[in-house]
mmCIF file of C-alpha atoms in Angstrom:
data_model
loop_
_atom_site.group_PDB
_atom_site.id
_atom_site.type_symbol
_atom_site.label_atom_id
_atom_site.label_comp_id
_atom_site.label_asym_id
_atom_site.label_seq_id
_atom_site.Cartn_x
_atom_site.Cartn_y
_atom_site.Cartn_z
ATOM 1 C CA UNK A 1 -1.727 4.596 -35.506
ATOM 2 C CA UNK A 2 1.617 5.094 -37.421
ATOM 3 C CA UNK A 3 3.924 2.308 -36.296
ATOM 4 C CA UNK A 4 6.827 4.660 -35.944
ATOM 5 C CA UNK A 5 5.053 6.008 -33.079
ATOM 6 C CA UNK A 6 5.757 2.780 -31.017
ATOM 7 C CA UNK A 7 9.438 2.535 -29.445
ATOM 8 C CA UNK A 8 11.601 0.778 -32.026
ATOM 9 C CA UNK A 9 12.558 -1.657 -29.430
ATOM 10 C CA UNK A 10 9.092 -2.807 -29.044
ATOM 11 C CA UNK A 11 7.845 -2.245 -33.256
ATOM 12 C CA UNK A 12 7.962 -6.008 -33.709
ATOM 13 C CA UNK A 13 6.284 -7.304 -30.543
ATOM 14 C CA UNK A 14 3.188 -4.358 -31.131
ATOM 15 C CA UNK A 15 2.927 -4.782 -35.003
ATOM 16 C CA UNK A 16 2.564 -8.685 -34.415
ATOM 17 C CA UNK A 17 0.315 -8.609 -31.692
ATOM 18 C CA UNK A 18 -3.653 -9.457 -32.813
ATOM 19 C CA UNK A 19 -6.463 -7.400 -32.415
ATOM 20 C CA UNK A 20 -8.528 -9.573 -29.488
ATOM 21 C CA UNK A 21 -11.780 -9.973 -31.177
ATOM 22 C CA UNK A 22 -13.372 -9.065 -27.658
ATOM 23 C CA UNK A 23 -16.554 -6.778 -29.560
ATOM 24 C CA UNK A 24 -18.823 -9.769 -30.227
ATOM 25 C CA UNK A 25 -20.041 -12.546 -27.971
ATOM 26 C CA UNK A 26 -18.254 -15.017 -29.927
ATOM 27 C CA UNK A 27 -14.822 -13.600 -30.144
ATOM 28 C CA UNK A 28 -15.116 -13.252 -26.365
ATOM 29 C CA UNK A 29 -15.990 -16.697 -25.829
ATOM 30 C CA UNK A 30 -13.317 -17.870 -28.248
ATOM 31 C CA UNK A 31 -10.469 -15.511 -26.547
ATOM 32 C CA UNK A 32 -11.741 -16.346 -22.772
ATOM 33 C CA UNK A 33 -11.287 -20.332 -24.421
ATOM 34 C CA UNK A 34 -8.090 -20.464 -26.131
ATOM 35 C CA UNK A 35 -6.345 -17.686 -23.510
ATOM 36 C CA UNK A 36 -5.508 -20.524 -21.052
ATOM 37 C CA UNK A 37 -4.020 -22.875 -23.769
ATOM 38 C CA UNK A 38 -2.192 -19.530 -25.461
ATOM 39 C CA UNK A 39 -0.277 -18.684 -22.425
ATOM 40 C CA UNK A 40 3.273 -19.135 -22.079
ATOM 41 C CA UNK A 41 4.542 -21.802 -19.518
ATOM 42 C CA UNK A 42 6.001 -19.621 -16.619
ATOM 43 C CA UNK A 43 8.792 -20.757 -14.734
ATOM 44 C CA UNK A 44 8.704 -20.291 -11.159
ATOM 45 C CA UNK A 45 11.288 -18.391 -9.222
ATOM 46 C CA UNK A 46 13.111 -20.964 -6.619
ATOM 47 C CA UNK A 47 10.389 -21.166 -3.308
ATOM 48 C CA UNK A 48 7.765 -20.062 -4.842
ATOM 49 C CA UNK A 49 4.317 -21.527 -4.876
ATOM 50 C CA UNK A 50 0.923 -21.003 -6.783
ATOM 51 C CA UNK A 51 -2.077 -22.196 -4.945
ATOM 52 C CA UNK A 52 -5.844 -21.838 -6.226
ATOM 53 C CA UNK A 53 -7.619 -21.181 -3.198
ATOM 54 C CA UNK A 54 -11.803 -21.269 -3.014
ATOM 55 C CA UNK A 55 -13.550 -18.644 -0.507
ATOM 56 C CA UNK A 56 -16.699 -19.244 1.641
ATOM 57 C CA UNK A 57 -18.669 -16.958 -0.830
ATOM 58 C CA UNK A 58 -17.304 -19.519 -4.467
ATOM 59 C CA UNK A 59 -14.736 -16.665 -5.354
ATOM 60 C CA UNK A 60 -11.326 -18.495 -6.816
ATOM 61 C CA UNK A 61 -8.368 -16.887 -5.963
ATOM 62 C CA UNK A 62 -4.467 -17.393 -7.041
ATOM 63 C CA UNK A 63 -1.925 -17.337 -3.947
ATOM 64 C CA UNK A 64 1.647 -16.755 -4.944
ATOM 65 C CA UNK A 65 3.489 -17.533 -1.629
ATOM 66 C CA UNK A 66 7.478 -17.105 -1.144
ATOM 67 C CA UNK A 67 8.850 -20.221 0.880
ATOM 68 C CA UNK A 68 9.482 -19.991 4.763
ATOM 69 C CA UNK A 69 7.588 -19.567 7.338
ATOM 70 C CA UNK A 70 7.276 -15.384 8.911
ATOM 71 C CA UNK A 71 5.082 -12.475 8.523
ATOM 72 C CA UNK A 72 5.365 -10.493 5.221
ATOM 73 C CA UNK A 73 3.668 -7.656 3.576
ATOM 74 C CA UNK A 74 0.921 -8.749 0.759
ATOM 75 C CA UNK A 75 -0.619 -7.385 -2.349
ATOM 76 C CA UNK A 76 -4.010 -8.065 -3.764
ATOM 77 C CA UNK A 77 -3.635 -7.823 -7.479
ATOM 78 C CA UNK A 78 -6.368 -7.597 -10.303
ATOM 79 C CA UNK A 79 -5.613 -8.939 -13.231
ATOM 80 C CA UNK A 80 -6.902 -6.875 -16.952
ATOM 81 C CA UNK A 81 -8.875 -7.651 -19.945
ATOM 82 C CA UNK A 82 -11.095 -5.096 -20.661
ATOM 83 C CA UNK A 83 -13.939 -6.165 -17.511
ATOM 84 C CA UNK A 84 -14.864 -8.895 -20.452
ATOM 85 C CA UNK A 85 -11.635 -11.262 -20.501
ATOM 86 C CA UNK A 86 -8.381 -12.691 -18.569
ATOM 87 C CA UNK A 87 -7.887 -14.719 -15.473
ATOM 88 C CA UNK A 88 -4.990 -14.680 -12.676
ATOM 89 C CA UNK A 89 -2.844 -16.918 -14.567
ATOM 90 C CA UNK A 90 -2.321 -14.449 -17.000
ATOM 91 C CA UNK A 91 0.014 -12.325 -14.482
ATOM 92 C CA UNK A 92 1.630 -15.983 -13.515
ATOM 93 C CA UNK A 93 5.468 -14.266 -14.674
ATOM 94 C CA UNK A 94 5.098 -10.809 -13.285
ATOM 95 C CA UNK A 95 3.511 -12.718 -10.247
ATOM 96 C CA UNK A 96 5.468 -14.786 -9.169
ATOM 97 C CA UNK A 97 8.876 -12.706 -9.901
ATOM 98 C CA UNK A 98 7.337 -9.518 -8.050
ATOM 99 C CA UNK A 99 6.673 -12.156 -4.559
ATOM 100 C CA UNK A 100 10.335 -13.622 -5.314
ATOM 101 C CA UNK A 101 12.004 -10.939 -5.291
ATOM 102 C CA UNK A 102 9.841 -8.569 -2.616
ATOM 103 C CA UNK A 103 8.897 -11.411 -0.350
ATOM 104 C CA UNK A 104 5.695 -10.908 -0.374
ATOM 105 C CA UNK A 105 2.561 -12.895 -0.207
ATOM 106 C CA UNK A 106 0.370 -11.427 -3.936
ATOM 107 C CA UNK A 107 -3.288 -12.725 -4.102
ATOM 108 C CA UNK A 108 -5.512 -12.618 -7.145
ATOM 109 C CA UNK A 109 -8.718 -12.913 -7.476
ATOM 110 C CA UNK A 110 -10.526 -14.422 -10.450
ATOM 111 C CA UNK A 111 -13.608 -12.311 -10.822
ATOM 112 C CA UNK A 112 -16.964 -12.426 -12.618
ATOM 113 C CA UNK A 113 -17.015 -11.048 -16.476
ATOM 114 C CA UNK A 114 -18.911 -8.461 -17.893
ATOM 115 C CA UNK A 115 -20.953 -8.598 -19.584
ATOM 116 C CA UNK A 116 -22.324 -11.983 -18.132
ATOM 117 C CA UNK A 117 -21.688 -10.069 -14.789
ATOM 118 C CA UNK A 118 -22.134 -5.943 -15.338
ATOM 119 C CA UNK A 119 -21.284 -3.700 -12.330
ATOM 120 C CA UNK A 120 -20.877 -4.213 -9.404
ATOM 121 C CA UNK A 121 -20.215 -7.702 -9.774
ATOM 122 C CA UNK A 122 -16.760 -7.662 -10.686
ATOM 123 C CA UNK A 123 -15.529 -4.527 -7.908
ATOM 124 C CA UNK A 124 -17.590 -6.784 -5.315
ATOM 125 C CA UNK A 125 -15.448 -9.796 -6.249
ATOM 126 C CA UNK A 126 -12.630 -7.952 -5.652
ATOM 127 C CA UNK A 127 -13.578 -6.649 -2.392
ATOM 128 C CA UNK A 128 -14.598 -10.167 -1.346
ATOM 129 C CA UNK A 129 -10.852 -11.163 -1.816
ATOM 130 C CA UNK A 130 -9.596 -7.822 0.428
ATOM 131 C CA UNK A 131 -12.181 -9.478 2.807
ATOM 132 C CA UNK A 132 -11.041 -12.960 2.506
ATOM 133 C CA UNK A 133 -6.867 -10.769 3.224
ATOM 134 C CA UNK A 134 -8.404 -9.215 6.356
ATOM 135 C CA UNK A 135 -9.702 -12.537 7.529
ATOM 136 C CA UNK A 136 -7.102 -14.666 7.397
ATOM 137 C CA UNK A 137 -3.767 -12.951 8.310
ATOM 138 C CA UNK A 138 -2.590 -14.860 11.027
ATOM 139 C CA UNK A 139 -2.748 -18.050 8.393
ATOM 140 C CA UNK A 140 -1.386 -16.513 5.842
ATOM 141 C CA UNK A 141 1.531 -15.113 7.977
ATOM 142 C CA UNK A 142 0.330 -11.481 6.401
ATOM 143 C CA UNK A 143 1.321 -8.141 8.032
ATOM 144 C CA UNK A 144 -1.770 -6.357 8.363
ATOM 145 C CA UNK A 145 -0.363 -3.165 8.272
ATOM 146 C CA UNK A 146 1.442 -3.460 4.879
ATOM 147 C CA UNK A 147 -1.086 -4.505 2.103
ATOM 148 C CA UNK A 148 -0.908 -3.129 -1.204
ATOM 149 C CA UNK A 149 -3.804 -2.888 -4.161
ATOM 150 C CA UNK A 150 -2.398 -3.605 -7.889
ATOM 151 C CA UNK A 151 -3.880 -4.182 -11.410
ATOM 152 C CA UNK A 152 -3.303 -3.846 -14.877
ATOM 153 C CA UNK A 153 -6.103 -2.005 -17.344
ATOM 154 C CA UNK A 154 -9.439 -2.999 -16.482
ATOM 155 C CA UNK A 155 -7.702 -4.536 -13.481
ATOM 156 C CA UNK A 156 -5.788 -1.527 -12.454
ATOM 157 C CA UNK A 157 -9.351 0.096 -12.563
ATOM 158 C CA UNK A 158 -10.827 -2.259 -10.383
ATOM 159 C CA UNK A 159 -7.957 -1.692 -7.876
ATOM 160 C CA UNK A 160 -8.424 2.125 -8.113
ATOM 161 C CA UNK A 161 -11.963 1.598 -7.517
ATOM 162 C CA UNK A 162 -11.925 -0.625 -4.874
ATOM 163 C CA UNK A 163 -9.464 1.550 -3.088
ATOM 164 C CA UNK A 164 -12.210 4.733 -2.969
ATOM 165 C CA UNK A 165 -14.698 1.711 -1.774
ATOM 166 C CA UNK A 166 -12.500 0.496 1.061
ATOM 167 C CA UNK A 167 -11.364 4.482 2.085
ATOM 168 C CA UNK A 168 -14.908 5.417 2.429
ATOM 169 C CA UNK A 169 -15.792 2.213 4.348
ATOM 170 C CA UNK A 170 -13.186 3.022 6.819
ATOM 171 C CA UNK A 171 -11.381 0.119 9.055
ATOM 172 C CA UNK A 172 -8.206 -1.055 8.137
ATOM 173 C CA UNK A 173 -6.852 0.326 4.759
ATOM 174 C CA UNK A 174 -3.832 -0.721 1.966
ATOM 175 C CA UNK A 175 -1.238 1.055 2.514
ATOM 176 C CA UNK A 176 -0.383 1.258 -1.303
ATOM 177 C CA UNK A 177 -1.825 0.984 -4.427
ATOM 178 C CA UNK A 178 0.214 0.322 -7.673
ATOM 179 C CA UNK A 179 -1.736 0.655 -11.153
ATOM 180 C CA UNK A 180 0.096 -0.227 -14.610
ATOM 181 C CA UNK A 181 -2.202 1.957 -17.386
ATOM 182 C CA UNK A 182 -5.119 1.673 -15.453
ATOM 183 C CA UNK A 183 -8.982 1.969 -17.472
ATOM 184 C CA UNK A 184 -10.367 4.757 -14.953
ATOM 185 C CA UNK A 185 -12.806 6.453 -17.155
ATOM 186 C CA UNK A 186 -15.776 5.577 -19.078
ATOM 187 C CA UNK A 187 -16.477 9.005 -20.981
ATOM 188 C CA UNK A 188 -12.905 8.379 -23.216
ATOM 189 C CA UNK A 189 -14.881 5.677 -24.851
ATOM 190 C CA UNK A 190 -17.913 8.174 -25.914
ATOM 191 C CA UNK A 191 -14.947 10.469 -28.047
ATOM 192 C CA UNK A 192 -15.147 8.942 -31.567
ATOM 193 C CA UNK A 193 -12.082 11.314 -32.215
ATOM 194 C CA UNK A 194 -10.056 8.198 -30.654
ATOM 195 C CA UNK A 195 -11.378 5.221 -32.990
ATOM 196 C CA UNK A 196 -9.438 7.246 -35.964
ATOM 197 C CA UNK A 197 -6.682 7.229 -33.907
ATOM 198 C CA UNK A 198 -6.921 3.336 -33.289
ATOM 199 C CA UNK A 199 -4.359 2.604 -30.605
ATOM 200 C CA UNK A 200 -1.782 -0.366 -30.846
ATOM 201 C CA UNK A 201 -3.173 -3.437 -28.307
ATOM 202 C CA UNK A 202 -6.606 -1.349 -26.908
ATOM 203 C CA UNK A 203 -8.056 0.544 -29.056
ATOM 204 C CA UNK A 204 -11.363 3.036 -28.378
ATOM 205 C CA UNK A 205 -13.633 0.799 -30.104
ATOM 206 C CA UNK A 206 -12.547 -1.743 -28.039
ATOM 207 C CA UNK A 207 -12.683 0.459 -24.933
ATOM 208 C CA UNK A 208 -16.426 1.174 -25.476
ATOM 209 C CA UNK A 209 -17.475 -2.602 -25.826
ATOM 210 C CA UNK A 210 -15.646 -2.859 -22.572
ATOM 211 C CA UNK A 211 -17.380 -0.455 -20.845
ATOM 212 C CA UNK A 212 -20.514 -0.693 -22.185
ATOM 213 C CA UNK A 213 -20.536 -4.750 -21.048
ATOM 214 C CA UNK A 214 -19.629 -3.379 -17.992
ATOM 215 C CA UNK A 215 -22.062 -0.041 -17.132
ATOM 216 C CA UNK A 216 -24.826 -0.805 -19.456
ATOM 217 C CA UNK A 217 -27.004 2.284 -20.410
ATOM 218 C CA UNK A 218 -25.621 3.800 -17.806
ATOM 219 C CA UNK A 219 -21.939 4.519 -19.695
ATOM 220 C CA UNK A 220 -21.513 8.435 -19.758
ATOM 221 C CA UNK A 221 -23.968 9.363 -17.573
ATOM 222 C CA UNK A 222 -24.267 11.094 -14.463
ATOM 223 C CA UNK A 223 -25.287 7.933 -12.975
ATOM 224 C CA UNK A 224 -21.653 6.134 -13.389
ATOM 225 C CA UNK A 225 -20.531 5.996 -9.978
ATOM 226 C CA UNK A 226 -16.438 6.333 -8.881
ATOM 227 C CA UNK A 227 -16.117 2.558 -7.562
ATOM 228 C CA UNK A 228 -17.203 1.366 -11.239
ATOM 229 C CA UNK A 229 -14.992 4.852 -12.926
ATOM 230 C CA UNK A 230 -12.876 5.582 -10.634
ATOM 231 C CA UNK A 231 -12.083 9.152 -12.853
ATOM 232 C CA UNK A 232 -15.621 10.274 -11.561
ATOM 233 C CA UNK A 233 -14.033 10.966 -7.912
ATOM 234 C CA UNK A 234 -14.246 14.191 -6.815
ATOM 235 C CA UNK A 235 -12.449 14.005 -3.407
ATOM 236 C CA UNK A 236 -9.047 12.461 -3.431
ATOM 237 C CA UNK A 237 -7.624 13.204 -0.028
ATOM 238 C CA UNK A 238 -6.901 10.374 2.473
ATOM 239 C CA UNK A 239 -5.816 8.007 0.131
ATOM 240 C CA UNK A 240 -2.556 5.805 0.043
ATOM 241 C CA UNK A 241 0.488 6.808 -1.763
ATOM 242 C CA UNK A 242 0.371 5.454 -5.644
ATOM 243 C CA UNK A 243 2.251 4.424 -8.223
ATOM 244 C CA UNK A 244 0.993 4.787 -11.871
ATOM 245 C CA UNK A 245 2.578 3.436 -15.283
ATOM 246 C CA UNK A 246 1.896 4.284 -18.611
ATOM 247 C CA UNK A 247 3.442 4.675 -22.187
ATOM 248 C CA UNK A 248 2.572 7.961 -23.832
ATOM 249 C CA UNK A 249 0.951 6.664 -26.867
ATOM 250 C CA UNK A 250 -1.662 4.392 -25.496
ATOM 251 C CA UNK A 251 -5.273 5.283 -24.937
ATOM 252 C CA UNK A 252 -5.309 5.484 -21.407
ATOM 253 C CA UNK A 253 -2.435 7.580 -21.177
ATOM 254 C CA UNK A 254 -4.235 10.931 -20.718
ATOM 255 C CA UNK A 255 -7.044 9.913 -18.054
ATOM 256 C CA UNK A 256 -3.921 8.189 -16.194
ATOM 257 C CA UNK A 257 -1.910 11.396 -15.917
ATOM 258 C CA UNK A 258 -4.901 13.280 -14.974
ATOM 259 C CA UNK A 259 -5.741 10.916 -12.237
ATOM 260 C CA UNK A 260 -1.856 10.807 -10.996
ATOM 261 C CA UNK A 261 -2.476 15.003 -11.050
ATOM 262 C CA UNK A 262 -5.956 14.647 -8.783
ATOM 263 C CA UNK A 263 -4.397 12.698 -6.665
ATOM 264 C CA UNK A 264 -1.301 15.299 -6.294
ATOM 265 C CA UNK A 265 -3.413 18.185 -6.150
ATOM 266 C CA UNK A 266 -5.202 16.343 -2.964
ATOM 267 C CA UNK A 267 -1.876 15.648 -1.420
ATOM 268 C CA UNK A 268 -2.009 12.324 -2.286
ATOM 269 C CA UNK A 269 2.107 10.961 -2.321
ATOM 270 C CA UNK A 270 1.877 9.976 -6.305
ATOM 271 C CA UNK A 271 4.678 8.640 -9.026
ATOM 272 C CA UNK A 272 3.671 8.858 -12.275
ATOM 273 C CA UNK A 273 5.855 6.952 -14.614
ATOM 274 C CA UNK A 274 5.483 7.627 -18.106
ATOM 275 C CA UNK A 275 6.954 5.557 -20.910
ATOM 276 C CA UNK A 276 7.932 7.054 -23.995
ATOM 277 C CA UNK A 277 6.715 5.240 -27.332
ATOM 278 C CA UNK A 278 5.122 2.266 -25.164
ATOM 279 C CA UNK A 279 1.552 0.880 -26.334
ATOM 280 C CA UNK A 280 -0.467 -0.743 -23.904
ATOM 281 C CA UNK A 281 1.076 -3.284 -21.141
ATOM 282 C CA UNK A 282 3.972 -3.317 -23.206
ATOM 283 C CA UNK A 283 6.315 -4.542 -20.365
ATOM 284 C CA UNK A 284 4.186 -8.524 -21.087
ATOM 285 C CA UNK A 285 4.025 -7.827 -24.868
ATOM 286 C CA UNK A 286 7.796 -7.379 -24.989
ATOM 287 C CA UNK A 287 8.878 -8.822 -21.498
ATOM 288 C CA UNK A 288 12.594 -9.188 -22.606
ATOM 289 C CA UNK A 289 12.919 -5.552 -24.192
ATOM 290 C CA UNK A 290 15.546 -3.699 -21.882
ATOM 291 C CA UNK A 291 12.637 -0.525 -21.284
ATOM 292 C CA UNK A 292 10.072 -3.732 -19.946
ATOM 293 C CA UNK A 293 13.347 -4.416 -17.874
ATOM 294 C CA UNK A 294 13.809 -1.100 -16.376
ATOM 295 C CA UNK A 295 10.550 0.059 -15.940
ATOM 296 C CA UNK A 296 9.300 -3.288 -14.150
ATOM 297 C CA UNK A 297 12.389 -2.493 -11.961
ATOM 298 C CA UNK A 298 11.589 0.431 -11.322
ATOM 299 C CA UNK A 299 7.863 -0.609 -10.600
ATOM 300 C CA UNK A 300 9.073 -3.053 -8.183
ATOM 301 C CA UNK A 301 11.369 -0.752 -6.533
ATOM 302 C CA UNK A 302 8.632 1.564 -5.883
ATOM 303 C CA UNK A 303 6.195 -1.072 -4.433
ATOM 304 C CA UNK A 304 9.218 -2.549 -2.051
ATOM 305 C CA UNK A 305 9.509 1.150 -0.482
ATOM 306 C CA UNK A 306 6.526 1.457 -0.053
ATOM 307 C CA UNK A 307 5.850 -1.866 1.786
ATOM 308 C CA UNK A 308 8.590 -1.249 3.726
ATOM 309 C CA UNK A 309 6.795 1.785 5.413
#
């Protein structure tokens, strides 16, 4: 991909960002090592606190909670990497700002990797963590009736996914789900055309290692079900309002806007917020660029609206 594609506020940050060596075993296990030491040293807003929490069932999970003691709305949030890489920490900035500055209690869970752990290993982590939410409101001072579902990537994916699973489930459901360029469908990784095309950040070749870790034989096929690709849903009514993100010239951006349009044609309240010349989750590859600025704001402002119903 030409470089003049890419915003020219966010050229320098894309051009020097490496391609994760995440299509072999040992590039995986080198990136899943040297990610924790790599990561920047987050400063925490005033009265916040991270807590690393262990459930019944072994599942780690990352608490960021805002100081005081009252109810609050909450947001289980799925961090990305493809299904094969990444941890909570990773999100430690966006985080922690997001409960600062909405009040709100954000828990992450630190699922199993594919392709160690294929489907459904990963979407069942993450509905272990809604689980562990329902379960323990009261002590986490959590309203409820105003839970959100987030992710980025693989991790908006998840979220999507484990929306559909907890819809069709019935009981209580999030009243929100907010997705920054979520990785909803398997088949874009079977269309070659793309690896010519060879996105900034994710690229298709990339994309198919991905899925392939994390559907097996089963990538492409009729057998793929929605809570692994969310993209195969056919039905879209009944679920919560949504808020999707995405830069125009990333690989995910088409399968996003067609998603954001399924879930409009079903009636589905849906913002689709499209980002001219960003690459994939540009906002953390150029966090101080005044478009990361803006369009986190205007994430965030989304999100607090629709807590607030």
């Amino acid at each position: 991909m030409d470089i003049n594609q890419i915003h020219p506020t966010l050229r320098k940050a894309t051009a020097s960002f490496p391609k994760l060596p995440v299509t072999s075993s040992f590039g995986r296990a080198l990136t899943r090592f040297l990610l924790p030491v790599l990561l920047p040293k987050t400063k925490l807003p005033a009265g916040i606190t991270i807590e690393q929490v262990k459930t019944a069932s072994g599942l780690n999970l990352r608490i960021y909670t805002p100081a005081g003691q009252r109810t609050r709305a909450a947001m289980l949030y799925i961090h990305g990497g493809g299904m094969m890489i990444g941890s909570p920490a990773m999100d430690d900035a966006l985080l922690a700002t997001t409960a600062a500055e909405l009040d709100i209690v954000i828990v992450s869970p630190d699922y199993k990797l594919a392709p160690e752990n294929p489907y459904p290993s990963a979407v069942n982590d993450c509905h272990s963590a809604w689980s562990w939410i329902r379960g323990n409101l009261s002590t986490m001072g959590i309203d409820g009736n105003r839970i959100a579902i987030g992710g980025e990537s693989a991790g908006g994916g998840l979220a999507a996914g484990l929306v559909l699973r907890i819809h069709d489930e019935g009981g209580p459901q999030p009243i929100a789900q907010w997705l920054f360029c979520p990785m909803l469908d398997d088949r874009t990784a079977l269309d070659r055309s793309l690896d010519e095309v060879d996105h900034f950040v994710w690229n298709n070749k990339m994309n198919l290692v991905g899925w392939s870790s994390y559907l097996g034989k089963a990538i492409g096929t009729d057998q793929v079900p929605a809570y692994a690709a969310p993209a195969r849903r056919t039905n879209f009514s009944g679920l919560p309002k949504t808020w999707i993100g995405v830069g125009d010239v990333e690989l995910f951006f088409d399968e996003d806007k067609a998603y954001a349009n399924k879930l409009s044609a079903a009636g589905v309240a849906c913002k689709l917020d499209v980002v001219s010349g960003a690459p994939h989750a540009f906002e953390g590859l150029a966090p101080d660029s005044e478009l990361a600025k803006e369009y986190l704001s205007r994430a965030k402002s989304w999100l607090k609206g629709a807590l607030a119903s």
